[in-house]
mmCIF file of C-alpha atoms and ligand atoms in Angstrom:
data_model
loop_
_atom_site.group_PDB
_atom_site.id
_atom_site.type_symbol
_atom_site.label_atom_id
_atom_site.label_comp_id
_atom_site.label_asym_id
_atom_site.label_seq_id
_atom_site.Cartn_x
_atom_site.Cartn_y
_atom_site.Cartn_z
ATOM 1 C CA UNK A 1 10.455 11.419 -47.894
ATOM 2 C CA UNK A 2 11.237 12.688 -44.866
ATOM 3 C CA UNK A 3 14.988 12.223 -43.228
ATOM 4 C CA UNK A 4 14.917 8.719 -41.689
ATOM 5 C CA UNK A 5 17.896 6.344 -40.118
ATOM 6 C CA UNK A 6 19.160 4.063 -43.058
ATOM 7 C CA UNK A 7 20.593 1.560 -40.234
ATOM 8 C CA UNK A 8 16.714 0.729 -39.834
ATOM 9 C CA UNK A 9 16.370 -0.823 -43.237
ATOM 10 C CA UNK A 10 18.328 -3.599 -41.573
ATOM 11 C CA UNK A 11 16.054 -4.118 -38.370
ATOM 12 C CA UNK A 12 13.852 -7.096 -38.567
ATOM 13 C CA UNK A 13 10.402 -6.427 -37.214
ATOM 14 C CA UNK A 14 9.647 -7.866 -34.052
ATOM 15 C CA UNK A 15 7.496 -10.362 -34.948
ATOM 16 C CA UNK A 16 4.618 -11.041 -32.227
ATOM 17 C CA UNK A 17 3.626 -14.720 -31.930
ATOM 18 C CA UNK A 18 0.516 -15.349 -33.973
ATOM 19 C CA UNK A 19 -2.903 -14.104 -32.691
ATOM 20 C CA UNK A 20 -5.753 -16.840 -32.812
ATOM 21 C CA UNK A 21 -8.746 -15.436 -34.821
ATOM 22 C CA UNK A 22 -11.078 -18.260 -33.662
ATOM 23 C CA UNK A 23 -11.310 -19.276 -29.988
ATOM 24 C CA UNK A 24 -10.522 -22.684 -31.158
ATOM 25 C CA UNK A 25 -7.283 -21.850 -31.501
ATOM 26 C CA UNK A 26 -4.606 -22.577 -28.684
ATOM 27 C CA UNK A 27 -2.087 -19.742 -28.563
ATOM 28 C CA UNK A 28 1.359 -21.178 -27.909
ATOM 29 C CA UNK A 29 3.890 -18.643 -29.505
ATOM 30 C CA UNK A 30 4.810 -16.343 -27.076
ATOM 31 C CA UNK A 31 5.727 -18.209 -24.257
ATOM 32 C CA UNK A 32 2.849 -16.685 -22.049
ATOM 33 C CA UNK A 33 1.802 -18.078 -18.959
ATOM 34 C CA UNK A 34 -1.144 -20.171 -19.263
ATOM 35 C CA UNK A 35 -2.899 -19.376 -16.070
ATOM 36 C CA UNK A 36 -5.050 -16.442 -15.705
ATOM 37 C CA UNK A 37 -3.877 -13.774 -13.110
ATOM 38 C CA UNK A 38 -4.094 -14.445 -9.523
ATOM 39 C CA UNK A 39 -7.436 -12.915 -7.807
ATOM 40 C CA UNK A 40 -5.195 -11.371 -5.298
ATOM 41 C CA UNK A 41 -3.062 -9.646 -8.391
ATOM 42 C CA UNK A 42 -6.274 -8.615 -9.683
ATOM 43 C CA UNK A 43 -8.021 -7.308 -6.631
ATOM 44 C CA UNK A 44 -4.703 -4.857 -6.329
ATOM 45 C CA UNK A 45 -4.908 -3.670 -9.726
ATOM 46 C CA UNK A 46 -8.824 -3.286 -9.318
ATOM 47 C CA UNK A 47 -7.580 -0.692 -6.680
ATOM 48 C CA UNK A 48 -5.095 0.737 -8.289
ATOM 49 C CA UNK A 49 -7.312 1.654 -11.082
ATOM 50 C CA UNK A 50 -8.857 4.667 -9.006
ATOM 51 C CA UNK A 51 -5.414 6.577 -9.548
ATOM 52 C CA UNK A 52 -4.696 6.021 -13.241
ATOM 53 C CA UNK A 53 -5.271 9.827 -13.656
ATOM 54 C CA UNK A 54 -1.997 10.201 -11.958
ATOM 55 C CA UNK A 55 1.608 9.584 -13.245
ATOM 56 C CA UNK A 56 3.350 6.493 -11.527
ATOM 57 C CA UNK A 57 6.101 6.741 -9.434
ATOM 58 C CA UNK A 58 9.317 6.985 -11.447
ATOM 59 C CA UNK A 59 11.633 5.396 -8.529
ATOM 60 C CA UNK A 60 8.704 2.695 -7.107
ATOM 61 C CA UNK A 61 10.453 2.651 -3.820
ATOM 62 C CA UNK A 62 8.123 0.142 -2.253
ATOM 63 C CA UNK A 63 8.611 -2.456 -5.371
ATOM 64 C CA UNK A 64 12.258 -1.285 -5.709
ATOM 65 C CA UNK A 65 13.180 -1.741 -1.875
ATOM 66 C CA UNK A 66 11.464 -5.368 -1.569
ATOM 67 C CA UNK A 67 13.338 -6.900 -4.659
ATOM 68 C CA UNK A 68 16.597 -5.211 -3.536
ATOM 69 C CA UNK A 69 16.260 -7.160 -0.723
ATOM 70 C CA UNK A 70 15.150 -10.109 -2.395
ATOM 71 C CA UNK A 71 18.261 -9.696 -4.714
ATOM 72 C CA UNK A 72 20.192 -8.998 -1.690
ATOM 73 C CA UNK A 73 21.505 -5.573 -3.198
ATOM 74 C CA UNK A 74 20.912 -2.066 -2.781
ATOM 75 C CA UNK A 75 18.020 -0.213 -3.984
ATOM 76 C CA UNK A 76 20.337 2.013 -6.294
ATOM 77 C CA UNK A 77 21.103 -1.337 -8.071
ATOM 78 C CA UNK A 78 17.679 -1.868 -9.177
ATOM 79 C CA UNK A 79 16.262 -0.347 -12.671
ATOM 80 C CA UNK A 80 12.748 -0.985 -13.737
ATOM 81 C CA UNK A 81 11.450 -0.937 -17.149
ATOM 82 C CA UNK A 82 8.584 -1.500 -19.289
ATOM 83 C CA UNK A 83 9.154 -5.175 -19.557
ATOM 84 C CA UNK A 84 12.628 -6.372 -19.475
ATOM 85 C CA UNK A 85 12.834 -5.633 -23.254
ATOM 86 C CA UNK A 86 12.925 -1.886 -22.324
ATOM 87 C CA UNK A 87 15.504 -2.518 -19.458
ATOM 88 C CA UNK A 88 17.525 -4.453 -22.468
ATOM 89 C CA UNK A 89 17.194 -1.305 -24.661
ATOM 90 C CA UNK A 90 18.256 1.082 -21.769
ATOM 91 C CA UNK A 91 21.311 -1.533 -21.281
ATOM 92 C CA UNK A 92 22.316 -1.147 -24.892
ATOM 93 C CA UNK A 93 21.853 2.379 -25.311
ATOM 94 C CA UNK A 94 23.800 3.242 -21.872
ATOM 95 C CA UNK A 95 26.908 1.459 -23.516
ATOM 96 C CA UNK A 96 26.930 1.356 -27.133
ATOM 97 C CA UNK A 97 26.341 4.015 -29.987
ATOM 98 C CA UNK A 98 27.608 4.418 -33.566
ATOM 99 C CA UNK A 99 30.448 2.216 -34.368
ATOM 100 C CA UNK A 100 30.068 -0.268 -31.198
ATOM 101 C CA UNK A 101 29.490 -3.929 -31.159
ATOM 102 C CA UNK A 102 26.643 -5.712 -29.242
ATOM 103 C CA UNK A 103 27.333 -9.322 -29.176
ATOM 104 C CA UNK A 104 24.885 -12.029 -28.712
ATOM 105 C CA UNK A 105 24.297 -15.657 -29.383
ATOM 106 C CA UNK A 106 22.024 -16.369 -32.326
ATOM 107 C CA UNK A 107 19.545 -17.987 -32.485
ATOM 108 C CA UNK A 108 18.521 -15.885 -29.668
ATOM 109 C CA UNK A 109 16.260 -13.561 -28.384
ATOM 110 C CA UNK A 110 14.610 -11.547 -31.420
ATOM 111 C CA UNK A 111 14.613 -8.103 -29.564
ATOM 112 C CA UNK A 112 18.738 -8.245 -29.050
ATOM 113 C CA UNK A 113 19.325 -6.906 -32.823
ATOM 114 C CA UNK A 114 16.373 -4.888 -32.948
ATOM 115 C CA UNK A 115 17.757 -2.916 -30.025
ATOM 116 C CA UNK A 116 21.468 -3.073 -31.209
ATOM 117 C CA UNK A 117 20.387 -1.392 -34.589
ATOM 118 C CA UNK A 118 18.000 1.121 -32.781
ATOM 119 C CA UNK A 119 20.621 2.319 -30.678
ATOM 120 C CA UNK A 120 22.902 2.795 -34.028
ATOM 121 C CA UNK A 121 25.036 0.013 -32.624
ATOM 122 C CA UNK A 122 26.212 -3.096 -34.927
ATOM 123 C CA UNK A 123 24.809 -6.564 -33.933
ATOM 124 C CA UNK A 124 27.413 -9.435 -33.597
ATOM 125 C CA UNK A 125 25.770 -12.688 -33.923
ATOM 126 C CA UNK A 126 27.792 -15.772 -32.782
ATOM 127 C CA UNK A 127 26.037 -19.179 -33.871
ATOM 128 C CA UNK A 128 24.842 -21.842 -31.247
ATOM 129 C CA UNK A 129 26.863 -24.789 -31.020
ATOM 130 C CA UNK A 130 25.195 -28.156 -32.502
ATOM 131 C CA UNK A 131 23.725 -28.752 -29.426
ATOM 132 C CA UNK A 132 21.733 -25.529 -29.327
ATOM 133 C CA UNK A 133 24.175 -24.026 -26.580
ATOM 134 C CA UNK A 134 26.014 -20.841 -26.808
ATOM 135 C CA UNK A 135 29.485 -20.897 -28.286
ATOM 136 C CA UNK A 136 31.406 -19.221 -25.499
ATOM 137 C CA UNK A 137 34.506 -20.171 -27.003
ATOM 138 C CA UNK A 138 33.549 -18.468 -30.286
ATOM 139 C CA UNK A 139 32.068 -15.261 -28.576
ATOM 140 C CA UNK A 140 35.428 -14.823 -26.499
ATOM 141 C CA UNK A 141 37.199 -14.834 -30.199
ATOM 142 C CA UNK A 142 34.581 -12.618 -31.577
ATOM 143 C CA UNK A 143 35.185 -9.775 -29.022
ATOM 144 C CA UNK A 144 37.035 -6.809 -30.548
ATOM 145 C CA UNK A 145 38.028 -3.312 -29.479
ATOM 146 C CA UNK A 146 34.760 -1.826 -30.233
ATOM 147 C CA UNK A 147 32.812 -4.909 -28.152
ATOM 148 C CA UNK A 148 30.488 -2.428 -25.621
ATOM 149 C CA UNK A 149 27.951 -5.094 -24.415
ATOM 150 C CA UNK A 150 27.210 -9.047 -24.566
ATOM 151 C CA UNK A 151 24.144 -10.575 -23.846
ATOM 152 C CA UNK A 152 24.350 -13.963 -22.335
ATOM 153 C CA UNK A 153 20.529 -15.611 -22.284
ATOM 154 C CA UNK A 154 20.106 -18.302 -20.034
ATOM 155 C CA UNK A 155 18.200 -20.264 -20.396
ATOM 156 C CA UNK A 156 18.342 -19.464 -24.170
ATOM 157 C CA UNK A 157 15.243 -18.458 -26.098
ATOM 158 C CA UNK A 158 14.154 -20.373 -28.574
ATOM 159 C CA UNK A 159 16.289 -23.458 -27.635
ATOM 160 C CA UNK A 160 15.964 -23.483 -24.228
ATOM 161 C CA UNK A 161 19.583 -24.559 -23.356
ATOM 162 C CA UNK A 162 21.258 -23.411 -20.134
ATOM 163 C CA UNK A 163 24.864 -22.736 -19.481
ATOM 164 C CA UNK A 164 26.616 -23.858 -16.284
ATOM 165 C CA UNK A 165 28.011 -21.503 -13.627
ATOM 166 C CA UNK A 166 31.673 -22.771 -14.132
ATOM 167 C CA UNK A 167 31.180 -22.156 -18.271
ATOM 168 C CA UNK A 168 29.613 -18.670 -17.612
ATOM 169 C CA UNK A 169 32.270 -17.609 -15.040
ATOM 170 C CA UNK A 170 34.969 -18.832 -17.216
ATOM 171 C CA UNK A 171 33.759 -16.802 -19.965
ATOM 172 C CA UNK A 172 33.504 -13.662 -17.986
ATOM 173 C CA UNK A 173 37.071 -13.809 -16.649
ATOM 174 C CA UNK A 174 38.107 -13.715 -20.488
ATOM 175 C CA UNK A 175 35.877 -10.864 -21.222
ATOM 176 C CA UNK A 176 37.464 -7.486 -20.790
ATOM 177 C CA UNK A 177 36.659 -5.882 -17.464
ATOM 178 C CA UNK A 178 35.430 -2.869 -19.522
ATOM 179 C CA UNK A 179 32.838 -4.684 -21.460
ATOM 180 C CA UNK A 180 29.578 -5.536 -19.848
ATOM 181 C CA UNK A 181 28.139 -8.426 -19.563
ATOM 182 C CA UNK A 182 24.155 -8.712 -19.485
ATOM 183 C CA UNK A 183 23.078 -12.164 -18.043
ATOM 184 C CA UNK A 184 19.117 -12.637 -19.065
ATOM 185 C CA UNK A 185 17.317 -14.875 -17.177
ATOM 186 C CA UNK A 186 13.539 -14.096 -18.113
ATOM 187 C CA UNK A 187 13.052 -18.347 -17.760
ATOM 188 C CA UNK A 188 14.965 -18.368 -14.326
ATOM 189 C CA UNK A 189 11.984 -19.645 -12.240
ATOM 190 C CA UNK A 190 11.593 -22.746 -14.935
ATOM 191 C CA UNK A 191 15.196 -23.598 -14.920
ATOM 192 C CA UNK A 192 15.959 -26.523 -12.842
ATOM 193 C CA UNK A 193 19.447 -27.619 -13.910
ATOM 194 C CA UNK A 194 21.214 -27.790 -10.732
ATOM 195 C CA UNK A 195 24.361 -26.770 -12.428
ATOM 196 C CA UNK A 196 23.209 -23.507 -14.278
ATOM 197 C CA UNK A 197 24.542 -19.893 -14.037
ATOM 198 C CA UNK A 198 23.358 -17.933 -11.551
ATOM 199 C CA UNK A 199 23.311 -14.456 -12.558
ATOM 200 C CA UNK A 200 23.138 -12.509 -9.176
ATOM 201 C CA UNK A 201 26.201 -14.672 -8.104
ATOM 202 C CA UNK A 202 27.917 -13.713 -10.953
ATOM 203 C CA UNK A 203 26.967 -9.891 -10.529
ATOM 204 C CA UNK A 204 28.266 -9.925 -7.035
ATOM 205 C CA UNK A 205 31.711 -11.578 -8.341
ATOM 206 C CA UNK A 206 32.247 -9.322 -11.399
ATOM 207 C CA UNK A 207 31.534 -5.629 -11.568
ATOM 208 C CA UNK A 208 31.097 -5.752 -15.546
ATOM 209 C CA UNK A 209 27.836 -8.425 -14.942
ATOM 210 C CA UNK A 210 24.233 -6.899 -15.051
ATOM 211 C CA UNK A 211 21.120 -9.162 -14.809
ATOM 212 C CA UNK A 212 17.831 -8.932 -16.255
ATOM 213 C CA UNK A 213 14.518 -10.195 -14.486
ATOM 214 C CA UNK A 214 10.963 -10.371 -15.824
ATOM 215 C CA UNK A 215 7.702 -10.579 -14.532
ATOM 216 C CA UNK A 216 5.990 -11.579 -17.582
ATOM 217 C CA UNK A 217 6.890 -15.021 -17.960
ATOM 218 C CA UNK A 218 6.565 -17.057 -14.709
ATOM 219 C CA UNK A 219 4.772 -14.360 -12.878
ATOM 220 C CA UNK A 220 2.189 -14.079 -15.432
ATOM 221 C CA UNK A 221 2.185 -10.314 -15.808
ATOM 222 C CA UNK A 222 3.188 -10.113 -19.459
ATOM 223 C CA UNK A 223 0.272 -8.150 -20.331
ATOM 224 C CA UNK A 224 1.151 -5.276 -17.696
ATOM 225 C CA UNK A 225 4.972 -4.549 -18.840
ATOM 226 C CA UNK A 226 7.314 -4.925 -15.895
ATOM 227 C CA UNK A 227 10.962 -6.116 -15.733
ATOM 228 C CA UNK A 228 14.319 -5.374 -14.068
ATOM 229 C CA UNK A 229 18.040 -5.148 -14.242
ATOM 230 C CA UNK A 230 20.400 -5.669 -11.376
ATOM 231 C CA UNK A 231 23.482 -3.681 -12.268
ATOM 232 C CA UNK A 232 26.722 -1.550 -10.370
ATOM 233 C CA UNK A 233 25.464 1.763 -9.210
ATOM 234 C CA UNK A 234 27.048 4.076 -11.994
ATOM 235 C CA UNK A 235 25.589 1.681 -14.589
ATOM 236 C CA UNK A 236 22.153 1.688 -12.983
ATOM 237 C CA UNK A 237 21.958 5.654 -13.009
ATOM 238 C CA UNK A 238 22.745 5.563 -16.883
ATOM 239 C CA UNK A 239 19.736 3.290 -17.354
ATOM 240 C CA UNK A 240 17.731 5.717 -15.672
ATOM 241 C CA UNK A 241 18.901 8.383 -17.582
ATOM 242 C CA UNK A 242 17.947 6.801 -20.918
ATOM 243 C CA UNK A 243 14.724 5.518 -19.691
ATOM 244 C CA UNK A 244 11.571 6.550 -20.744
ATOM 245 C CA UNK A 245 9.894 8.517 -18.204
ATOM 246 C CA UNK A 246 6.883 7.024 -16.595
ATOM 247 C CA UNK A 247 7.450 3.912 -18.470
ATOM 248 C CA UNK A 248 6.427 1.722 -15.689
ATOM 249 C CA UNK A 249 2.876 2.082 -14.864
ATOM 250 C CA UNK A 250 1.402 2.222 -11.206
ATOM 251 C CA UNK A 251 -1.155 -0.920 -12.325
ATOM 252 C CA UNK A 252 2.290 -3.206 -13.056
ATOM 253 C CA UNK A 253 4.214 -1.885 -10.081
ATOM 254 C CA UNK A 254 1.167 -2.852 -7.874
ATOM 255 C CA UNK A 255 0.751 -6.367 -9.662
ATOM 256 C CA UNK A 256 4.598 -6.888 -9.265
ATOM 257 C CA UNK A 257 4.289 -6.317 -5.480
ATOM 258 C CA UNK A 258 1.125 -8.419 -5.297
ATOM 259 C CA UNK A 259 2.868 -11.279 -7.462
ATOM 260 C CA UNK A 260 5.545 -11.002 -4.950
ATOM 261 C CA UNK A 261 3.300 -11.530 -2.053
ATOM 262 C CA UNK A 262 1.845 -14.800 -3.681
ATOM 263 C CA UNK A 263 5.163 -16.541 -4.203
ATOM 264 C CA UNK A 264 3.832 -19.825 -2.856
ATOM 265 C CA UNK A 265 0.709 -19.747 -5.269
ATOM 266 C CA UNK A 266 2.961 -18.592 -8.372
ATOM 267 C CA UNK A 267 5.324 -21.331 -7.349
ATOM 268 C CA UNK A 268 2.946 -24.386 -7.470
ATOM 269 C CA UNK A 269 2.030 -23.035 -10.862
ATOM 270 C CA UNK A 270 5.414 -22.814 -12.361
ATOM 271 C CA UNK A 271 5.894 -26.560 -10.764
ATOM 272 C CA UNK A 272 2.952 -27.364 -13.019
ATOM 273 C CA UNK A 273 4.283 -25.826 -16.280
ATOM 274 C CA UNK A 274 7.665 -27.709 -15.367
ATOM 275 C CA UNK A 275 6.289 -31.145 -15.211
ATOM 276 C CA UNK A 276 3.712 -30.349 -18.305
ATOM 277 C CA UNK A 277 7.529 -29.393 -20.062
ATOM 278 C CA UNK A 278 8.922 -32.865 -18.910
ATOM 279 C CA UNK A 279 5.806 -34.791 -20.106
ATOM 280 C CA UNK A 280 5.375 -32.851 -23.398
ATOM 281 C CA UNK A 281 9.139 -33.654 -24.126
ATOM 282 C CA UNK A 282 8.991 -37.092 -23.304
ATOM 283 C CA UNK A 283 6.061 -37.541 -25.500
ATOM 284 C CA UNK A 284 7.576 -35.696 -28.355
ATOM 285 C CA UNK A 285 10.735 -37.994 -28.193
ATOM 286 C CA UNK A 286 8.196 -41.034 -28.248
ATOM 287 C CA UNK A 287 6.748 -39.843 -30.982
ATOM 288 C CA UNK A 288 10.295 -39.809 -32.686
ATOM 289 C CA UNK A 289 11.011 -35.976 -32.664
ATOM 290 C CA UNK A 290 14.448 -34.492 -32.224
ATOM 291 C CA UNK A 291 13.579 -32.502 -29.404
ATOM 292 C CA UNK A 292 16.650 -31.044 -26.831
ATOM 293 C CA UNK A 293 16.158 -30.664 -22.827
ATOM 294 C CA UNK A 294 14.529 -27.317 -22.257
ATOM 295 C CA UNK A 295 14.814 -25.402 -19.054
ATOM 296 C CA UNK A 296 12.152 -22.677 -19.910
ATOM 297 C CA UNK A 297 8.569 -22.834 -20.590
ATOM 298 C CA UNK A 298 9.161 -23.848 -24.137
ATOM 299 C CA UNK A 299 10.062 -26.894 -26.219
ATOM 300 C CA UNK A 300 12.328 -26.638 -29.165
ATOM 301 C CA UNK A 301 11.954 -28.627 -32.241
ATOM 302 C CA UNK A 302 15.016 -28.088 -34.668
ATOM 303 C CA UNK A 303 13.498 -29.122 -37.999
ATOM 304 C CA UNK A 304 15.499 -27.223 -40.669
ATOM 305 C CA UNK A 305 14.004 -27.262 -43.922
ATOM 306 C CA UNK A 306 10.947 -29.188 -42.754
ATOM 307 C CA UNK A 307 10.020 -25.976 -40.496
ATOM 308 C CA UNK A 308 7.458 -24.200 -42.993
ATOM 309 C CA UNK A 309 5.491 -27.280 -43.535
ATOM 310 C CA UNK A 310 5.137 -28.626 -40.456
ATOM 311 C CA UNK A 311 4.252 -24.869 -39.017
ATOM 312 C CA UNK A 312 1.587 -24.820 -41.863
ATOM 313 C CA UNK A 313 0.362 -28.490 -40.445
ATOM 314 C CA UNK A 314 0.143 -27.130 -36.995
ATOM 315 C CA UNK A 315 -1.900 -23.790 -38.048
ATOM 316 C CA UNK A 316 -4.238 -26.009 -39.795
ATOM 317 C CA UNK A 317 -5.047 -28.220 -36.475
ATOM 318 C CA UNK A 318 -5.447 -24.765 -34.457
ATOM 319 C CA UNK A 319 -2.188 -24.758 -32.732
ATOM 320 C CA UNK A 320 -0.046 -21.512 -33.354
ATOM 321 C CA UNK A 321 3.617 -22.206 -32.533
ATOM 322 C CA UNK A 322 6.452 -20.141 -32.996
ATOM 323 C CA UNK A 323 8.458 -20.774 -36.416
ATOM 324 C CA UNK A 324 11.705 -19.780 -37.710
ATOM 325 C CA UNK A 325 11.843 -20.550 -41.114
ATOM 326 C CA UNK A 326 14.823 -22.633 -41.984
ATOM 327 C CA UNK A 327 15.792 -23.175 -38.358
ATOM 328 C CA UNK A 328 12.868 -24.819 -36.194
ATOM 329 C CA UNK A 329 9.767 -24.441 -34.100
ATOM 330 C CA UNK A 330 9.397 -23.173 -30.470
ATOM 331 C CA UNK A 331 5.984 -24.520 -28.844
ATOM 332 C CA UNK A 332 5.355 -22.813 -25.466
ATOM 333 C CA UNK A 333 4.171 -25.272 -22.649
ATOM 334 C CA UNK A 334 0.485 -24.018 -22.228
ATOM 335 C CA UNK A 335 -2.432 -25.805 -20.629
ATOM 336 C CA UNK A 336 -2.704 -29.418 -20.106
ATOM 337 C CA UNK A 337 -5.304 -29.329 -22.782
ATOM 338 C CA UNK A 338 -3.420 -26.845 -25.314
ATOM 339 C CA UNK A 339 -0.639 -29.180 -24.654
ATOM 340 C CA UNK A 340 -2.529 -32.198 -26.039
ATOM 341 C CA UNK A 341 -3.691 -30.303 -28.684
ATOM 342 C CA UNK A 342 -0.256 -29.920 -29.797
ATOM 343 C CA UNK A 343 0.891 -33.014 -29.183
ATOM 344 C CA UNK A 344 -1.977 -34.703 -31.044
ATOM 345 C CA UNK A 345 -1.072 -32.206 -33.936
ATOM 346 C CA UNK A 346 2.445 -33.162 -34.130
ATOM 347 C CA UNK A 347 1.820 -36.821 -34.042
ATOM 348 C CA UNK A 348 -0.628 -36.136 -36.841
ATOM 349 C CA UNK A 349 2.027 -34.498 -38.772
ATOM 350 C CA UNK A 350 4.368 -37.603 -38.264
ATOM 351 C CA UNK A 351 1.871 -40.159 -39.291
ATOM 352 C CA UNK A 352 1.450 -38.692 -42.695
ATOM 353 C CA UNK A 353 5.049 -38.216 -43.139
ATOM 354 C CA UNK A 354 5.491 -41.856 -42.817
ATOM 355 C CA UNK A 355 2.121 -42.939 -44.981
HETATM 356 C C1 PLP B 1 10.332 -12.645 -22.879
HETATM 357 C C2 PLP B 1 11.772 -12.622 -23.063
HETATM 358 C C3 PLP B 1 12.188 -11.569 -22.339
HETATM 359 C C4 PLP B 1 11.069 -10.485 -21.388
HETATM 360 O O1 PLP B 1 10.212 -9.934 -22.042
HETATM 361 P P1 PLP B 1 9.456 -8.725 -21.312
HETATM 362 O O2 PLP B 1 9.979 -7.311 -22.020
HETATM 363 O O3 PLP B 1 9.905 -8.655 -19.605
HETATM 364 O O4 PLP B 1 8.149 -9.119 -21.653
HETATM 365 C C5 PLP B 1 13.377 -11.123 -22.073
HETATM 366 N N1 PLP B 1 14.309 -11.808 -22.816
HETATM 367 C C6 PLP B 1 13.945 -12.896 -23.095
HETATM 368 C C7 PLP B 1 14.933 -13.982 -23.804
HETATM 369 C C8 PLP B 1 12.865 -13.237 -22.969
HETATM 370 O O5 PLP B 1 12.379 -14.413 -23.720
#
């Protein structure tokens, strides 16, 4: 047996949402965008295919300047990665090593513990409140001399709950100024909560804040892998040092630029998903499920011990959702037809239960 780091024994393998084995299955397990790529994005990527024998530009100057303008920051404050998961990895690697603590709410995004342990650091998971939100007071209490970086996921994956600007602002004022607070806004485009925390505003106010954005969800580019951080210049420079060289392909950069050119068209799709979310939530409540308010492109059913049974029933009906055994099921908002299938399957489960 070759030498391997024993810390990896405690890494839970990242579980990809179930993949459909037949065409009669709807996949609502990975928070993917149900719409196919825009024609304009496809055309831009097709043109870029002519150059895949070349390495991409690591600085991604055009996209960087475009995003910097959009966010009202300097290009030096923007760092791209192969998905925001890669940028989150860079943030942890730049901030925390052996003996340092990486804090986040739990349950939250399942990549956080993997990234923390991968960096040799110690994950610190602070349980959500009963209403599925970050327990910011408990997170403050859990801060130690070892705390190096804190993730705040808003809206939270998988519960869809948001935090208000006032709450997150008050939280940051209680975090030591040498601890980096990362606000992960992977689902920001679906968030219609008027009171919600705005990461970029907090970044402008507090030098120890960084913000994570992705093109995977609202922009529908999950398969091309591109996301970015907004961070202070010194932090951003360190993120570039620990990044995998050439990880962000020219295809991804091109698709991101073409998507920014198509914001109006994408915005309509996002609006459609948001109204489907309202419809699905309402219907689930009418069926009698305990479903909270989600501001993301998924809904969350807190099912406790019934989780595995209900997930099995969904799978039998050809609906693949994301189950967290003993906790609940996250169901992505898909096409109206896919949502109809999910709702019908869940209605069937309820009927069986009352029989
Ligand atoms: C999906 C998701 C991401 C984005 O992942 P990519 O690597 O950009 O595809 C980041 N954070 C959270 C909380 C997510 O759910």
